[in-house]
Amino acid sequence: ELKVEQNPLFLSMQEGKNYTIYCNYSTTSDRLYWYRQDPGKSLESLFVLLSNGAVKQEGRLMASLDTKARLSTLHITAAVHDLSATYFCAVDEASGTYKYIFGTGTRLKVLA
Amino acid sequence: DTAVSQTPKYLVTQMGNDKSIKCEQNLGHDTMYWYKQDSKKFLKIMFSYNNKELIINETVPNRFSPKSPDKAHLNLHINSLELGDSAVYFCASSHLGKSYNSPLHFGNGTRLTVT
């Protein structure tokens, strides 16, 4: 059974600092997704990573995928308060059923 | 304009009652999902339908019964509600198939509180 773990679970950081969130998964998978969830809100898609070595960037966020290590990273550059949210990675179980298993989530708080 | 819409947004009910949550998507997707998010924010997949056919049925109490009358609608009926059913239930949709590689599009969630 596919397991998806993120670390850290909680992250409090100062504005202007850099940090990386890690997403590890336990079995072979085709695709990995990153989502953002603001408190009390829905989930919004950030990145879709489809192959080994894939790198996507949007603003201060950059996501990468290493399928051999079964690892994805979400790097935050020069954090701002607006990035405060919970970030989830999700992995397609690659069983042909398109069962997306979500990571535990990383609750990010950027302090002004 | 809303892509994936769920109703109701909030649902407060007593133990033992039966309730339904409705979901509709206007994105033309062929696959819809129900996810449960607990108080610790963990998201757990419950069910998925592709073109009205059930394709994912996780280990969920049989008090939960999904129904998809067409590929744009997916409802969730819950019988004999229990305290542990309190959570936020999210509907989501996407296109099935590697040629799409589309992420899930989520509804705004239904916060269910069982007292």
CSV table of C-alpha atoms in Angstrom, one decimal:
chain,number,residue,atom,x,y,z
A,1,GLU,CA,0.0,0.0,0.0
A,2,LEU,CA,1.3,3.4,-1.0
A,3,LYS,CA,2.3,5.6,1.9
A,4,VAL,CA,3.1,9.3,1.5
A,5,GLU,CA,4.9,11.2,4.2
A,6,GLN,CA,5.8,14.8,4.4
A,7,ASN,CA,8.2,16.6,6.7
A,8,PRO,CA,8.1,18.8,8.6
A,9,LEU,CA,4.5,18.6,9.7
A,10,PHE,CA,4.7,22.1,11.0
A,11,LEU,CA,7.0,24.9,9.9
A,12,SER,CA,7.3,28.4,11.3
A,13,MET,CA,9.6,30.7,9.5
A,14,GLN,CA,10.5,34.3,9.3
A,15,GLU,CA,9.8,36.4,6.2
A,16,GLY,CA,12.6,36.5,3.8
A,17,LYS,CA,14.0,33.0,4.7
A,18,ASN,CA,14.3,30.0,2.5
A,19,TYR,CA,13.1,26.5,3.4
A,20,THR,CA,12.3,23.1,1.8
A,21,ILE,CA,9.4,20.8,2.4
A,22,TYR,CA,10.0,17.1,1.7
A,23,CYS,CA,7.6,14.5,0.4
A,24,ASN,CA,8.6,10.8,0.4
A,25,TYR,CA,6.5,8.0,-1.0
A,26,SER,CA,6.8,4.3,-0.6
A,27,THR,CA,6.1,2.7,-4.1
A,28,THR,CA,6.6,3.5,-7.7
A,29,SER,CA,4.4,6.2,-9.0
A,30,ASP,CA,3.8,8.0,-12.2
A,31,ARG,CA,2.9,11.4,-11.1
A,32,LEU,CA,3.1,13.7,-8.1
A,33,TYR,CA,1.1,16.8,-7.3
A,34,TRP,CA,1.4,19.7,-4.9
A,35,TYR,CA,-1.6,21.5,-3.4
A,36,ARG,CA,-2.1,24.4,-1.2
A,37,GLN,CA,-4.9,24.7,1.4
A,38,ASP,CA,-5.7,28.0,3.2
A,39,PRO,CA,-7.5,27.7,6.6
A,40,GLY,CA,-11.1,26.7,6.2
A,41,LYS,CA,-10.8,26.7,2.4
A,42,SER,CA,-10.5,24.2,-0.4
A,43,LEU,CA,-7.4,22.7,-2.0
A,44,GLU,CA,-5.8,24.5,-4.9
A,45,SER,CA,-3.4,22.8,-7.3
A,46,LEU,CA,0.1,24.2,-7.4
A,47,PHE,CA,2.3,21.8,-9.5
A,48,VAL,CA,2.0,18.7,-11.5
A,49,LEU,CA,5.3,16.7,-11.8
A,50,LEU,CA,5.3,13.9,-14.4
A,51,SER,CA,8.8,12.6,-14.7
A,52,ASN,CA,12.1,12.1,-13.0
A,53,GLY,CA,14.0,15.3,-12.7
A,54,ALA,CA,10.9,17.5,-13.4
A,55,VAL,CA,11.2,20.9,-11.9
A,56,LYS,CA,8.4,23.5,-11.9
A,57,GLN,CA,8.5,27.0,-10.5
A,58,GLU,CA,5.8,29.6,-9.7
A,59,GLY,CA,6.8,32.8,-7.9
A,60,ARG,CA,8.6,31.9,-4.7
A,61,LEU,CA,7.8,28.2,-4.9
A,62,MET,CA,9.7,25.6,-6.8
A,63,ALA,CA,8.9,21.9,-6.9
A,64,SER,CA,11.1,19.0,-8.0
A,65,LEU,CA,10.7,15.3,-8.4
A,66,ASP,CA,13.3,12.4,-8.0
A,67,THR,CA,11.4,9.2,-8.9
A,68,LYS,CA,14.4,7.0,-8.1
A,69,ALA,CA,14.6,8.4,-4.6
A,70,ARG,CA,10.8,8.5,-4.4
A,71,LEU,CA,11.2,12.1,-3.2
A,72,SER,CA,9.7,15.4,-4.1
A,73,THR,CA,10.7,18.8,-2.7
A,74,LEU,CA,8.8,22.1,-2.4
A,75,HIS,CA,11.3,24.9,-2.0
A,76,ILE,CA,10.3,28.3,-0.7
A,77,THR,CA,12.5,31.2,-1.5
A,78,ALA,CA,12.3,34.5,0.5
A,79,ALA,CA,9.1,33.6,2.2
A,80,VAL,CA,6.3,36.1,2.6
A,81,HIS,CA,3.3,36.1,4.9
A,82,ASP,CA,0.9,35.3,2.0
A,83,LEU,CA,2.5,31.8,1.7
A,84,SER,CA,1.2,30.8,5.1
A,85,ALA,CA,-1.0,27.7,4.4
A,86,THR,CA,-1.0,24.0,4.5
A,87,TYR,CA,0.8,22.3,1.7
A,88,PHE,CA,0.1,18.7,0.5
A,89,CYS,CA,1.8,16.5,-1.9
A,90,ALA,CA,-0.3,13.7,-3.5
A,91,VAL,CA,0.9,10.7,-5.4
A,92,ASP,CA,-0.9,8.6,-8.0
A,93,GLU,CA,-0.8,5.0,-6.9
A,94,ALA,CA,0.1,3.9,-10.4
A,95,SER,CA,-2.4,1.0,-10.2
A,96,GLY,CA,-4.4,2.2,-13.1
A,97,THR,CA,-7.2,3.4,-10.9
A,98,TYR,CA,-5.9,6.9,-10.5
A,99,LYS,CA,-6.1,6.7,-6.8
A,100,TYR,CA,-4.4,9.9,-5.4
A,101,ILE,CA,-2.9,9.4,-2.0
A,102,PHE,CA,-2.2,12.5,0.0
A,103,GLY,CA,0.7,13.2,2.2
A,104,THR,CA,0.3,14.2,5.8
A,105,GLY,CA,0.5,18.0,5.0
A,106,THR,CA,2.9,20.6,6.1
A,107,ARG,CA,1.4,23.6,8.0
A,108,LEU,CA,3.5,26.6,7.1
A,109,LYS,CA,3.4,29.8,9.1
A,110,VAL,CA,5.4,32.8,7.8
A,111,LEU,CA,6.0,35.3,10.5
A,112,ALA,CA,6.2,39.0,9.6
B,1,ASP,CA,-19.1,29.7,-12.8
B,2,THR,CA,-18.1,27.5,-9.9
B,3,ALA,CA,-16.2,24.5,-11.3
B,4,VAL,CA,-16.9,21.9,-8.5
B,5,SER,CA,-19.8,22.9,-6.2
B,6,GLN,CA,-20.9,21.0,-3.1
B,7,THR,CA,-24.0,21.5,-1.0
B,8,PRO,CA,-24.5,22.1,1.8
B,9,LYS,CA,-21.4,23.9,3.0
B,10,TYR,CA,-22.2,23.2,6.7
B,11,LEU,CA,-24.2,20.3,8.1
B,12,VAL,CA,-25.0,19.9,11.8
B,13,THR,CA,-27.0,16.9,12.8
B,14,GLN,CA,-27.5,14.5,15.6
B,15,MET,CA,-26.2,10.9,16.0
B,16,GLY,CA,-28.4,8.4,14.3
B,17,ASN,CA,-29.7,10.7,11.6
B,18,ASP,CA,-29.3,10.2,7.8
B,19,LYS,CA,-27.9,12.9,5.6
B,20,SER,CA,-26.8,13.6,2.1
B,21,ILE,CA,-24.1,15.8,0.5
B,22,LYS,CA,-24.4,16.7,-3.2
B,23,CYS,CA,-21.6,17.5,-5.7
B,24,GLU,CA,-21.7,18.8,-9.2
B,25,GLN,CA,-18.9,19.7,-11.6
B,26,ASN,CA,-19.1,21.7,-14.8
B,27,LEU,CA,-15.5,21.0,-16.0
B,28,GLY,CA,-16.5,18.2,-18.3
B,29,HIS,CA,-14.4,15.8,-16.3
B,30,ASP,CA,-15.1,12.1,-16.4
B,31,THR,CA,-14.0,11.1,-12.8
B,32,MET,CA,-15.3,12.3,-9.5
B,33,TYR,CA,-14.0,11.6,-5.9
B,34,TRP,CA,-15.0,11.9,-2.3
B,35,TYR,CA,-12.3,12.6,0.2
B,36,LYS,CA,-12.6,13.0,4.0
B,37,GLN,CA,-10.4,15.5,5.9
B,38,ASP,CA,-10.2,14.9,9.6
B,39,SER,CA,-9.5,17.4,12.4
B,40,LYS,CA,-5.7,16.8,11.9
B,41,LYS,CA,-6.1,17.8,8.2
B,42,PHE,CA,-5.4,14.2,7.0
B,43,LEU,CA,-7.1,13.6,3.6
B,44,LYS,CA,-8.3,10.1,3.0
B,45,ILE,CA,-9.8,8.9,-0.2
B,46,MET,CA,-13.2,7.3,0.1
B,47,PHE,CA,-14.7,6.7,-3.3
B,48,SER,CA,-14.2,7.4,-7.0
B,49,TYR,CA,-16.5,7.2,-10.0
B,50,ASN,CA,-15.5,7.2,-13.6
B,51,ASN,CA,-18.4,7.8,-16.0
B,52,LYS,CA,-20.9,6.7,-13.4
B,53,GLU,CA,-19.0,3.5,-12.6
B,54,LEU,CA,-17.5,3.0,-9.2
B,55,ILE,CA,-13.7,2.5,-9.5
B,56,ILE,CA,-12.4,3.1,-6.1
B,57,ASN,CA,-14.2,1.9,-2.9
B,58,GLU,CA,-11.9,2.3,0.1
B,59,THR,CA,-12.4,0.7,3.5
B,60,VAL,CA,-15.3,2.9,4.5
B,61,PRO,CA,-18.3,1.8,6.7
B,62,ASN,CA,-21.2,0.7,4.6
B,63,ARG,CA,-23.2,3.4,6.2
B,64,PHE,CA,-21.6,5.6,3.5
B,65,SER,CA,-23.1,5.1,0.0
B,66,PRO,CA,-22.1,7.1,-3.0
B,67,LYS,CA,-24.3,7.6,-6.0
B,68,SER,CA,-23.4,9.0,-9.4
B,69,PRO,CA,-26.5,9.7,-11.6
B,70,ASP,CA,-24.3,11.0,-14.4
B,71,LYS,CA,-20.6,11.9,-14.8
B,72,ALA,CA,-21.2,15.5,-13.7
B,73,HIS,CA,-22.8,14.6,-10.3
B,74,LEU,CA,-21.7,12.6,-7.3
B,75,ASN,CA,-23.7,12.4,-4.1
B,76,LEU,CA,-22.8,10.9,-0.8
B,77,HIS,CA,-25.4,9.5,1.5
B,78,ILE,CA,-24.6,8.7,5.1
B,79,ASN,CA,-26.9,6.6,7.3
B,80,SER,CA,-27.0,6.4,11.1
B,81,LEU,CA,-24.4,9.1,11.6
B,82,GLU,CA,-21.8,8.7,14.3
B,83,LEU,CA,-19.7,11.2,16.2
B,84,GLY,CA,-16.6,9.9,14.4
B,85,ASP,CA,-18.1,11.0,11.1
B,86,SER,CA,-17.6,14.6,11.9
B,87,ALA,CA,-15.1,15.9,9.4
B,88,VAL,CA,-14.9,18.0,6.2
B,89,TYR,CA,-15.9,16.1,3.1
B,90,PHE,CA,-14.4,17.2,-0.2
B,91,CYS,CA,-15.7,16.4,-3.6
B,92,ALA,CA,-13.1,16.5,-6.4
B,93,SER,CA,-13.0,15.8,-10.1
B,94,SER,CA,-10.4,15.2,-12.8
B,95,HIS,CA,-9.9,13.5,-16.2
B,96,LEU,CA,-8.8,9.9,-16.1
B,97,GLY,CA,-6.0,8.8,-18.2
B,98,LYS,CA,-2.3,9.7,-18.6
B,99,SER,CA,-2.9,11.8,-21.6
B,100,TYR,CA,-4.6,14.3,-19.4
B,101,ASN,CA,-2.4,14.4,-16.3
B,102,SER,CA,-4.8,16.7,-14.8
B,103,PRO,CA,-4.7,17.5,-11.1
B,104,LEU,CA,-7.8,17.1,-8.9
B,105,HIS,CA,-10.2,20.1,-8.8
B,106,PHE,CA,-11.8,20.3,-5.4
B,107,GLY,CA,-15.1,21.7,-4.2
B,108,ASN,CA,-15.3,24.0,-1.2
B,109,GLY,CA,-16.0,21.2,1.2
B,110,THR,CA,-18.9,20.3,3.5
B,111,ARG,CA,-18.2,20.6,7.2
B,112,LEU,CA,-20.2,17.8,8.9
B,113,THR,CA,-20.7,18.1,12.7
B,114,VAL,CA,-22.4,15.2,14.4
B,115,THR,CA,-23.6,15.9,18.0
